[in-house]
PDB file of C-alpha atoms in Angstrom:
ATOM      1  CA  GLN A   1       7.277  -0.831 -17.143  1.00 89.00           C
ATOM      2  CA  VAL A   2       6.009   0.886 -14.065  1.00 95.00           C
ATOM      3  CA  GLN A   3       7.883   2.744 -11.285  1.00 97.00           C
ATOM      4  CA  LEU A   4       6.472   3.274  -7.840  1.00 98.00           C
ATOM      5  CA  VAL A   5       7.856   5.883  -5.400  1.00 98.00           C
ATOM      6  CA  GLU A   6       6.611   6.164  -1.798  1.00 98.00           C
ATOM      7  CA  SER A   7       6.744   9.246   0.311  1.00 98.00           C
ATOM      8  CA  GLY A   8       5.246  10.571   3.572  1.00 98.00           C
ATOM      9  CA  GLY A   9       6.987   8.398   6.055  1.00 97.00           C
ATOM     10  CA  GLY A  10       8.363   9.751   9.284  1.00 97.00           C
ATOM     11  CA  SER A  11       8.137   9.643  13.076  1.00 98.00           C
ATOM     12  CA  VAL A  12       4.958  10.088  15.021  1.00 98.00           C
ATOM     13  CA  GLN A  13       3.780   9.484  18.571  1.00 98.00           C
ATOM     14  CA  ALA A  14       1.261   6.807  19.450  1.00 98.00           C
ATOM     15  CA  GLY A  15      -2.247   7.962  18.641  1.00 98.00           C
ATOM     16  CA  GLY A  16      -1.050  10.236  15.859  1.00 98.00           C
ATOM     17  CA  SER A  17      -1.533  10.115  12.151  1.00 98.00           C
ATOM     18  CA  LEU A  18       0.484   9.966   8.949  1.00 98.00           C
ATOM     19  CA  ARG A  19      -0.440   9.815   5.280  1.00 98.00           C
ATOM     20  CA  LEU A  20       1.711   7.837   2.863  1.00 98.00           C
ATOM     21  CA  SER A  21       1.699   8.505  -0.858  1.00 98.00           C
ATOM     22  CA  CYS A  22       2.820   6.321  -3.766  1.00 98.00           C
ATOM     23  CA  THR A  23       3.305   7.924  -7.171  1.00 97.00           C
ATOM     24  CA  VAL A  24       2.984   5.717 -10.217  1.00 97.00           C
ATOM     25  CA  SER A  25       4.886   6.519 -13.418  1.00 96.00           C
ATOM     26  CA  GLY A  26       5.860   4.657 -16.575  1.00 94.00           C
ATOM     27  CA  ASP A  27       4.446   3.964 -19.967  1.00 92.00           C
ATOM     28  CA  ILE A  28       0.691   4.598 -20.356  1.00 90.00           C
ATOM     29  CA  TYR A  29      -0.136   1.043 -21.451  1.00 92.00           C
ATOM     30  CA  SER A  30       1.428  -0.478 -18.383  1.00 92.00           C
ATOM     31  CA  ILE A  31      -0.208   2.068 -16.019  1.00 91.00           C
ATOM     32  CA  TYR A  32      -3.669   1.448 -17.520  1.00 91.00           C
ATOM     33  CA  SER A  33      -3.190  -2.314 -17.030  1.00 93.00           C
ATOM     34  CA  ILE A  34      -2.956  -1.888 -13.281  1.00 94.00           C
ATOM     35  CA  LEU A  35      -6.119  -3.083 -11.671  1.00 94.00           C
ATOM     36  CA  CYS A  36      -4.907  -3.570  -8.087  1.00 97.00           C
ATOM     37  CA  MET A  37      -2.600  -1.658  -5.781  1.00 97.00           C
ATOM     38  CA  GLY A  38      -1.606  -2.404  -2.232  1.00 98.00           C
ATOM     39  CA  TRP A  39       0.365  -1.377   0.815  1.00 98.00           C
ATOM     40  CA  PHE A  40       2.732  -3.735   2.620  1.00 98.00           C
ATOM     41  CA  ARG A  41       4.937  -3.270   5.621  1.00 98.00           C
ATOM     42  CA  GLN A  42       7.965  -5.038   7.083  1.00 98.00           C
ATOM     43  CA  ALA A  43       9.266  -4.588  10.622  1.00 96.00           C
ATOM     44  CA  PRO A  44      12.765  -5.630  11.593  1.00 92.00           C
ATOM     45  CA  GLY A  45      13.072  -9.344  11.944  1.00 94.00           C
ATOM     46  CA  LYS A  46       9.524 -10.000  10.619  1.00 96.00           C
ATOM     47  CA  GLU A  47       8.068 -11.057   7.289  1.00 96.00           C
ATOM     48  CA  ARG A  48       6.510  -8.557   4.961  1.00 97.00           C
ATOM     49  CA  GLU A  49       2.816  -8.087   5.752  1.00 97.00           C
ATOM     50  CA  GLY A  50       0.041  -6.924   3.412  1.00 98.00           C
ATOM     51  CA  VAL A  51      -2.037  -4.257   5.148  1.00 98.00           C
ATOM     52  CA  ALA A  52      -4.427  -2.908   2.504  1.00 98.00           C
ATOM     53  CA  GLY A  53      -5.352  -3.199  -1.164  1.00 98.00           C
ATOM     54  CA  ILE A  54      -7.594  -1.348  -3.568  1.00 97.00           C
ATOM     55  CA  ASP A  55      -9.038  -2.188  -6.937  1.00 96.00           C
ATOM     56  CA  THR A  56      -9.523   0.338  -9.663  1.00 93.00           C
ATOM     57  CA  ASP A  57     -13.285   0.174  -9.009  1.00 91.00           C
ATOM     58  CA  GLY A  58     -12.601   1.488  -5.511  1.00 93.00           C
ATOM     59  CA  SER A  59     -13.128  -1.765  -3.616  1.00 96.00           C
ATOM     60  CA  ALA A  60     -10.840  -1.712  -0.617  1.00 98.00           C
ATOM     61  CA  TYR A  61      -9.440  -4.503   1.545  1.00 98.00           C
ATOM     62  CA  TYR A  62      -7.717  -4.421   4.921  1.00 98.00           C
ATOM     63  CA  SER A  63      -5.831  -6.685   7.225  1.00 97.00           C
ATOM     64  CA  ASP A  64      -7.327  -7.183  10.665  1.00 97.00           C
ATOM     65  CA  SER A  65      -4.379  -5.378  12.258  1.00 97.00           C
ATOM     66  CA  VAL A  66      -5.243  -2.037  10.614  1.00 98.00           C
ATOM     67  CA  LYS A  67      -8.951  -2.278   9.915  1.00 98.00           C
ATOM     68  CA  GLY A  68     -10.724   0.770  11.274  1.00 97.00           C
ATOM     69  CA  ARG A  69      -7.521   2.821  11.660  1.00 98.00           C
ATOM     70  CA  PHE A  70      -6.050   2.883   8.130  1.00 98.00           C
ATOM     71  CA  THR A  71      -7.711   4.024   4.927  1.00 98.00           C
ATOM     72  CA  ILE A  72      -6.410   3.206   1.436  1.00 98.00           C
ATOM     73  CA  SER A  73      -7.450   5.480  -1.458  1.00 97.00           C
ATOM     74  CA  GLN A  74      -6.372   6.478  -4.928  1.00 96.00           C
ATOM     75  CA  ASP A  75      -6.402   9.514  -7.154  1.00 93.00           C
ATOM     76  CA  ASN A  76      -6.428   8.221 -10.677  1.00 86.00           C
ATOM     77  CA  ALA A  77      -5.981  11.685 -12.200  1.00 86.00           C
ATOM     78  CA  LYS A  78      -2.679  12.038 -10.247  1.00 86.00           C
ATOM     79  CA  ASN A  79      -1.654   8.370 -10.564  1.00 93.00           C
ATOM     80  CA  THR A  80      -1.214   8.370  -6.822  1.00 97.00           C
ATOM     81  CA  LEU A  81      -2.107   5.848  -4.143  1.00 98.00           C
ATOM     82  CA  TYR A  82      -2.519   6.912  -0.503  1.00 98.00           C
ATOM     83  CA  LEU A  83      -2.547   5.304   2.919  1.00 98.00           C
ATOM     84  CA  GLN A  84      -4.053   7.373   5.680  1.00 98.00           C
ATOM     85  CA  MET A  85      -2.941   6.001   9.022  1.00 98.00           C
ATOM     86  CA  ASN A  86      -4.766   7.085  12.163  1.00 98.00           C
ATOM     87  CA  ILE A  87      -4.635   6.034  15.844  1.00 98.00           C
ATOM     88  CA  MET A  88      -1.162   4.719  15.203  1.00 98.00           C
ATOM     89  CA  LYS A  89       0.492   2.247  17.473  1.00 98.00           C
ATOM     90  CA  PRO A  90       4.153   1.394  18.133  1.00 97.00           C
ATOM     91  CA  GLU A  91       3.518  -1.936  16.423  1.00 97.00           C
ATOM     92  CA  ASP A  92       2.860   0.015  13.190  1.00 98.00           C
ATOM     93  CA  THR A  93       6.561   0.798  13.034  1.00 98.00           C
ATOM     94  CA  ALA A  94       7.956  -0.651   9.802  1.00 98.00           C
ATOM     95  CA  MET A  95       9.152   0.038   6.357  1.00 98.00           C
ATOM     96  CA  TYR A  96       6.076   0.590   4.179  1.00 98.00           C
ATOM     97  CA  TYR A  97       5.935  -0.448   0.532  1.00 98.00           C
ATOM     98  CA  CYS A  98       3.432   0.124  -2.178  1.00 98.00           C
ATOM     99  CA  ALA A  99       2.867  -2.479  -4.846  1.00 98.00           C
ATOM    100  CA  ALA A 100       0.887  -2.743  -8.096  1.00 97.00           C
ATOM    101  CA  ARG A 101      -0.687  -5.649 -10.027  1.00 96.00           C
ATOM    102  CA  SER A 102      -1.334  -5.689 -13.742  1.00 93.00           C
ATOM    103  CA  GLY A 103      -4.227  -7.593 -15.231  1.00 91.00           C
ATOM    104  CA  GLY A 104      -5.893  -8.677 -12.030  1.00 92.00           C
ATOM    105  CA  TYR A 105      -8.025  -7.301  -9.193  1.00 94.00           C
ATOM    106  CA  CYS A 106      -6.949  -7.487  -5.575  1.00 93.00           C
ATOM    107  CA  ARG A 107      -9.916  -9.355  -4.102  1.00 92.00           C
ATOM    108  CA  VAL A 108      -8.753 -12.012  -1.634  1.00 90.00           C
ATOM    109  CA  PHE A 109      -5.182 -11.769  -2.914  1.00 94.00           C
ATOM    110  CA  PHE A 110      -4.511  -8.206  -1.724  1.00 96.00           C
ATOM    111  CA  ALA A 111      -2.130  -9.309   1.071  1.00 95.00           C
ATOM    112  CA  ARG A 112      -0.098 -11.846  -0.940  1.00 96.00           C
ATOM    113  CA  GLU A 113       3.322 -10.656  -2.056  1.00 96.00           C
ATOM    114  CA  TYR A 114       3.578 -12.972  -5.004  1.00 95.00           C
ATOM    115  CA  TYR A 115       0.439 -11.426  -6.578  1.00 96.00           C
ATOM    116  CA  TYR A 116       2.076  -8.100  -7.272  1.00 96.00           C
ATOM    117  CA  SER A 117       4.178  -7.208 -10.297  1.00 93.00           C
ATOM    118  CA  TYR A 118       5.753  -3.903  -9.270  1.00 96.00           C
ATOM    119  CA  TRP A 119       7.212  -2.605  -6.004  1.00 98.00           C
ATOM    120  CA  GLY A 120       8.492   0.638  -4.618  1.00 98.00           C
ATOM    121  CA  GLN A 121      11.570   1.159  -2.492  1.00 97.00           C
ATOM    122  CA  GLY A 122       9.738   1.832   0.727  1.00 98.00           C
ATOM    123  CA  THR A 123       9.335   4.634   3.200  1.00 98.00           C
ATOM    124  CA  GLN A 124      10.102   4.303   6.931  1.00 98.00           C
ATOM    125  CA  VAL A 125       7.376   4.832   9.580  1.00 98.00           C
ATOM    126  CA  THR A 126       8.294   5.007  13.227  1.00 98.00           C
ATOM    127  CA  VAL A 127       5.676   5.230  16.024  1.00 98.00           C
ATOM    128  CA  SER A 128       6.944   6.026  19.519  1.00 97.00           C
ATOM    129  CA  SER A 129       5.059   5.251  22.744  1.00 94.00           C
TER     130      SER A 129
END
């Protein structure tokens, strides 16, 4: 089993930056089987939206809504996933979740909820205008 814990959420003004972290823990076999990790977000009254994904080979994928502003990265030595969010907008306000997929790369599936095996509890991000 794998556990995911997000941190780094908070409040920021429009145009500002935040960096989210997601720490991965669990049994070594399950962690090594993870080939894809992603970030999702859900605003009140809206469906969960995939915003970024990254494969273990470093290939990164972004939704159009965040491309050019957000950067996903990973530190394999620390078992940590990051989401650097710059030039933030009020519409970025949401609960942000990290997710992990065992046995498959992200590729075109990075934004599809059903593709992921493990989920964190989320961290709240609020952007004020």
